Amino acid sequence: VMKSDTVPNGSSGINAEYGGTVLEISAPEYVQEVNKAGDGINVVLHLYKQGIPLCALLNQHMTELARKFPATKFIKSISTTCIPNFPDKNLPTFFIYRDGELKNQMVGALSFGGMNCTVDELEWMLHKTGAVASKLERDPREKRHIPDAMTSAIRQANYYNSDSD
């Protein structure tokens, strides 16, 4: 059964309380907001750090996706606030929870395709994990035909010589 994109306020079960925003949490709120989010609730948690450009980009994308998918709970937390000594090389990290249990994780810049990651691509990745019910029918990255990070780096280097989009 597909849920509608619009969620009437005060509806039971589906979050009226997330309101299409990204919640910032610290360690004390973690269990309450993530593990006890409720039955059937998808939670997307982004562990990030200030000063990492890809983390900032993904936080912008999350803000857009939170408005688009109000039935999913979007949360961000500074990595070391939630998990002491969490290695920066693993950032950004997304943890996907459903019914309070970890269902999926995306760890490190390569998981997201680096700074090329668009909001549609992030939506597709989250759709593949079941975190959001996207209407996208295929991976937006297929249009780019970038098989790996090396090709991506070469393409970036050639960016200014290109007259294509």
mmCIF file of C-alpha atoms in Angstrom:
data_model
loop_
_atom_site.group_PDB
_atom_site.id
_atom_site.type_symbol
_atom_site.label_atom_id
_atom_site.label_comp_id
_atom_site.label_asym_id
_atom_site.label_seq_id
_atom_site.Cartn_x
_atom_site.Cartn_y
_atom_site.Cartn_z
ATOM 1 C CA VAL A 1 0.000 0.000 0.000
ATOM 2 C CA MET A 2 1.514 3.311 -1.063
ATOM 3 C CA LYS A 3 1.194 6.225 1.319
ATOM 4 C CA SER A 4 0.322 9.637 -0.038
ATOM 5 C CA ASP A 5 3.018 12.323 0.006
ATOM 6 C CA THR A 6 0.746 14.622 1.978
ATOM 7 C CA VAL A 7 0.213 13.741 5.602
ATOM 8 C CA PRO A 8 -2.724 15.397 7.345
ATOM 9 C CA ASN A 9 -1.813 16.930 10.694
ATOM 10 C CA GLY A 10 -2.834 14.854 13.668
ATOM 11 C CA SER A 11 -2.950 11.614 11.672
ATOM 12 C CA SER A 12 -2.213 8.605 13.827
ATOM 13 C CA GLY A 13 0.958 6.603 13.348
ATOM 14 C CA ILE A 14 2.507 8.642 10.549
ATOM 15 C CA ASN A 15 4.464 11.561 11.925
ATOM 16 C CA ALA A 16 2.669 14.808 12.152
ATOM 17 C CA GLU A 17 5.446 15.724 14.598
ATOM 18 C CA TYR A 18 8.415 15.515 12.201
ATOM 19 C CA GLY A 19 6.793 18.200 10.089
ATOM 20 C CA GLY A 20 9.227 17.846 7.222
ATOM 21 C CA THR A 21 12.210 19.113 9.181
ATOM 22 C CA VAL A 22 15.606 17.644 10.038
ATOM 23 C CA LEU A 23 16.062 17.158 13.772
ATOM 24 C CA GLU A 24 19.505 17.755 15.296
ATOM 25 C CA ILE A 25 20.243 15.403 18.205
ATOM 26 C CA SER A 26 23.017 14.622 20.656
ATOM 27 C CA ALA A 27 23.839 11.347 22.420
ATOM 28 C CA PRO A 28 21.217 11.614 25.221
ATOM 29 C CA GLU A 29 18.360 11.856 22.674
ATOM 30 C CA TYR A 30 19.669 9.049 20.489
ATOM 31 C CA VAL A 31 17.766 6.136 22.011
ATOM 32 C CA GLN A 32 14.525 8.108 22.256
ATOM 33 C CA GLU A 33 14.654 9.583 18.738
ATOM 34 C CA VAL A 34 16.165 6.629 16.880
ATOM 35 C CA ASN A 35 15.596 3.332 18.697
ATOM 36 C CA LYS A 36 12.203 4.319 20.123
ATOM 37 C CA ALA A 37 10.912 6.186 17.061
ATOM 38 C CA GLY A 38 7.907 3.838 16.879
ATOM 39 C CA ASP A 39 6.528 0.930 14.882
ATOM 40 C CA GLY A 40 6.752 1.299 11.143
ATOM 41 C CA ILE A 41 8.710 4.547 11.367
ATOM 42 C CA ASN A 42 11.716 4.942 9.079
ATOM 43 C CA VAL A 43 14.574 6.973 10.529
ATOM 44 C CA VAL A 44 17.430 8.387 8.462
ATOM 45 C CA LEU A 45 20.354 9.428 10.672
ATOM 46 C CA HIS A 46 23.225 11.429 9.155
ATOM 47 C CA LEU A 47 26.447 11.474 11.172
ATOM 48 C CA TYR A 48 28.408 14.524 10.052
ATOM 49 C CA LYS A 49 31.009 17.088 11.034
ATOM 50 C CA GLN A 50 31.220 20.809 10.431
ATOM 51 C CA GLY A 51 33.791 21.738 7.790
ATOM 52 C CA ILE A 52 33.306 18.631 5.611
ATOM 53 C CA PRO A 53 31.783 19.909 2.335
ATOM 54 C CA LEU A 54 30.006 16.661 1.434
ATOM 55 C CA CYS A 55 28.367 16.532 4.876
ATOM 56 C CA ALA A 56 27.100 20.093 4.352
ATOM 57 C CA LEU A 57 25.771 19.172 0.889
ATOM 58 C CA LEU A 58 23.973 16.076 2.215
ATOM 59 C CA ASN A 59 22.463 18.110 5.065
ATOM 60 C CA GLN A 60 20.992 20.456 2.421
ATOM 61 C CA HIS A 61 19.634 17.467 0.485
ATOM 62 C CA MET A 62 18.150 16.021 3.692
ATOM 63 C CA THR A 63 16.297 19.286 4.370
ATOM 64 C CA GLU A 64 14.696 19.032 0.927
ATOM 65 C CA LEU A 65 13.891 15.314 1.312
ATOM 66 C CA ALA A 66 12.431 15.837 4.806
ATOM 67 C CA ARG A 67 9.855 18.197 3.264
ATOM 68 C CA LYS A 68 9.167 15.770 0.430
ATOM 69 C CA PHE A 69 8.825 12.679 2.680
ATOM 70 C CA PRO A 70 7.250 13.841 5.963
ATOM 71 C CA ALA A 71 6.488 10.238 6.996
ATOM 72 C CA THR A 72 10.234 9.556 7.358
ATOM 73 C CA LYS A 73 12.086 10.903 10.357
ATOM 74 C CA PHE A 74 15.256 12.716 9.275
ATOM 75 C CA ILE A 75 17.881 13.249 11.983
ATOM 76 C CA LYS A 76 21.416 14.588 11.935
ATOM 77 C CA SER A 77 24.065 14.484 14.604
ATOM 78 C CA ILE A 78 27.691 15.510 14.847
ATOM 79 C CA SER A 79 29.474 12.157 14.617
ATOM 80 C CA THR A 80 31.585 12.340 17.770
ATOM 81 C CA THR A 81 28.611 13.673 19.754
ATOM 82 C CA CYS A 82 26.732 10.434 19.112
ATOM 83 C CA ILE A 83 29.624 7.980 18.847
ATOM 84 C CA PRO A 84 32.849 8.913 20.672
ATOM 85 C CA ASN A 85 35.987 8.546 18.504
ATOM 86 C CA PHE A 86 33.957 7.990 15.324
ATOM 87 C CA PRO A 87 36.575 8.218 12.528
ATOM 88 C CA ASP A 88 36.281 11.237 10.213
ATOM 89 C CA LYS A 89 37.274 9.040 7.257
ATOM 90 C CA ASN A 90 33.867 7.326 7.620
ATOM 91 C CA LEU A 91 32.014 10.605 7.117
ATOM 92 C CA PRO A 92 29.461 11.187 5.910
ATOM 93 C CA THR A 93 27.644 8.160 7.342
ATOM 94 C CA PHE A 94 23.932 7.466 7.013
ATOM 95 C CA PHE A 95 22.246 4.899 9.256
ATOM 96 C CA ILE A 96 18.768 3.763 8.212
ATOM 97 C CA TYR A 97 16.487 2.444 10.955
ATOM 98 C CA ARG A 98 13.032 0.915 10.840
ATOM 99 C CA ASP A 99 11.087 -0.178 13.916
ATOM 100 C CA GLY A 100 14.079 0.932 15.991
ATOM 101 C CA GLU A 101 16.520 -1.473 14.312
ATOM 102 C CA LEU A 102 19.444 -0.674 12.030
ATOM 103 C CA LYS A 103 18.486 -1.826 8.527
ATOM 104 C CA ASN A 104 21.115 -0.242 6.335
ATOM 105 C CA GLN A 105 24.180 1.961 6.367
ATOM 106 C CA MET A 106 26.046 4.112 3.871
ATOM 107 C CA VAL A 107 29.570 4.928 5.000
ATOM 108 C CA GLY A 108 32.068 7.384 3.524
ATOM 109 C CA ALA A 109 32.184 9.782 0.583
ATOM 110 C CA LEU A 110 32.315 7.057 -2.093
ATOM 111 C CA SER A 111 28.966 5.659 -0.936
ATOM 112 C CA PHE A 112 27.382 8.940 -2.042
ATOM 113 C CA GLY A 113 29.411 9.553 -5.204
ATOM 114 C CA GLY A 114 31.259 12.485 -3.660
ATOM 115 C CA MET A 115 30.326 16.115 -4.249
ATOM 116 C CA ASN A 116 28.480 15.156 -7.462
ATOM 117 C CA CYS A 117 25.674 13.683 -5.354
ATOM 118 C CA THR A 118 22.356 15.305 -6.273
ATOM 119 C CA VAL A 119 19.218 15.377 -4.143
ATOM 120 C CA ASP A 120 17.593 12.913 -6.579
ATOM 121 C CA GLU A 121 20.513 10.513 -6.201
ATOM 122 C CA LEU A 122 20.286 10.658 -2.419
ATOM 123 C CA GLU A 123 16.515 10.120 -2.703
ATOM 124 C CA TRP A 124 17.159 7.040 -4.870
ATOM 125 C CA MET A 125 19.705 5.631 -2.390
ATOM 126 C CA LEU A 126 17.241 6.092 0.471
ATOM 127 C CA HIS A 127 14.442 4.613 -1.665
ATOM 128 C CA LYS A 128 16.570 1.492 -2.271
ATOM 129 C CA THR A 129 16.904 1.033 1.509
ATOM 130 C CA GLY A 130 13.139 1.428 1.986
ATOM 131 C CA ALA A 131 13.539 4.657 3.969
ATOM 132 C CA VAL A 132 11.431 6.725 1.553
ATOM 133 C CA ALA A 133 8.784 5.834 -1.018
ATOM 134 C CA SER A 134 10.244 7.611 -4.030
ATOM 135 C CA LYS A 135 8.420 7.999 -7.321
ATOM 136 C CA LEU A 136 11.755 7.828 -9.176
ATOM 137 C CA GLU A 137 11.747 4.793 -11.460
ATOM 138 C CA ARG A 138 15.479 4.423 -11.979
ATOM 139 C CA ASP A 139 18.809 5.468 -10.567
ATOM 140 C CA PRO A 140 19.435 9.086 -11.671
ATOM 141 C CA ARG A 141 23.166 8.260 -11.884
ATOM 142 C CA GLU A 142 22.520 5.985 -14.873
ATOM 143 C CA LYS A 143 22.197 9.133 -16.980
ATOM 144 C CA ARG A 144 25.788 10.037 -16.205
ATOM 145 C CA HIS A 145 27.286 6.620 -17.026
ATOM 146 C CA ILE A 146 29.999 7.058 -14.421
ATOM 147 C CA PRO A 147 31.184 3.582 -13.512
ATOM 148 C CA ASP A 148 33.591 4.604 -10.756
ATOM 149 C CA ALA A 149 35.304 7.375 -8.850
ATOM 150 C CA MET A 150 38.284 7.496 -11.235
ATOM 151 C CA THR A 151 36.056 8.332 -14.201
ATOM 152 C CA SER A 152 34.317 10.891 -12.039
ATOM 153 C CA ALA A 153 37.646 12.559 -11.168
ATOM 154 C CA ILE A 154 38.689 12.626 -14.829
ATOM 155 C CA ARG A 155 35.345 14.130 -15.780
ATOM 156 C CA GLN A 156 35.719 16.830 -13.125
ATOM 157 C CA ALA A 157 39.195 17.648 -14.467
ATOM 158 C CA ASN A 158 37.687 18.016 -17.962
ATOM 159 C CA TYR A 159 34.745 20.033 -16.697
ATOM 160 C CA TYR A 160 35.896 23.394 -18.061
ATOM 161 C CA ASN A 161 36.757 21.987 -21.525
ATOM 162 C CA SER A 162 33.288 20.513 -21.942
ATOM 163 C CA ASP A 163 30.448 22.175 -23.798
ATOM 164 C CA SER A 164 27.873 19.556 -22.814
ATOM 165 C CA ASP A 165 25.709 19.976 -19.727
#
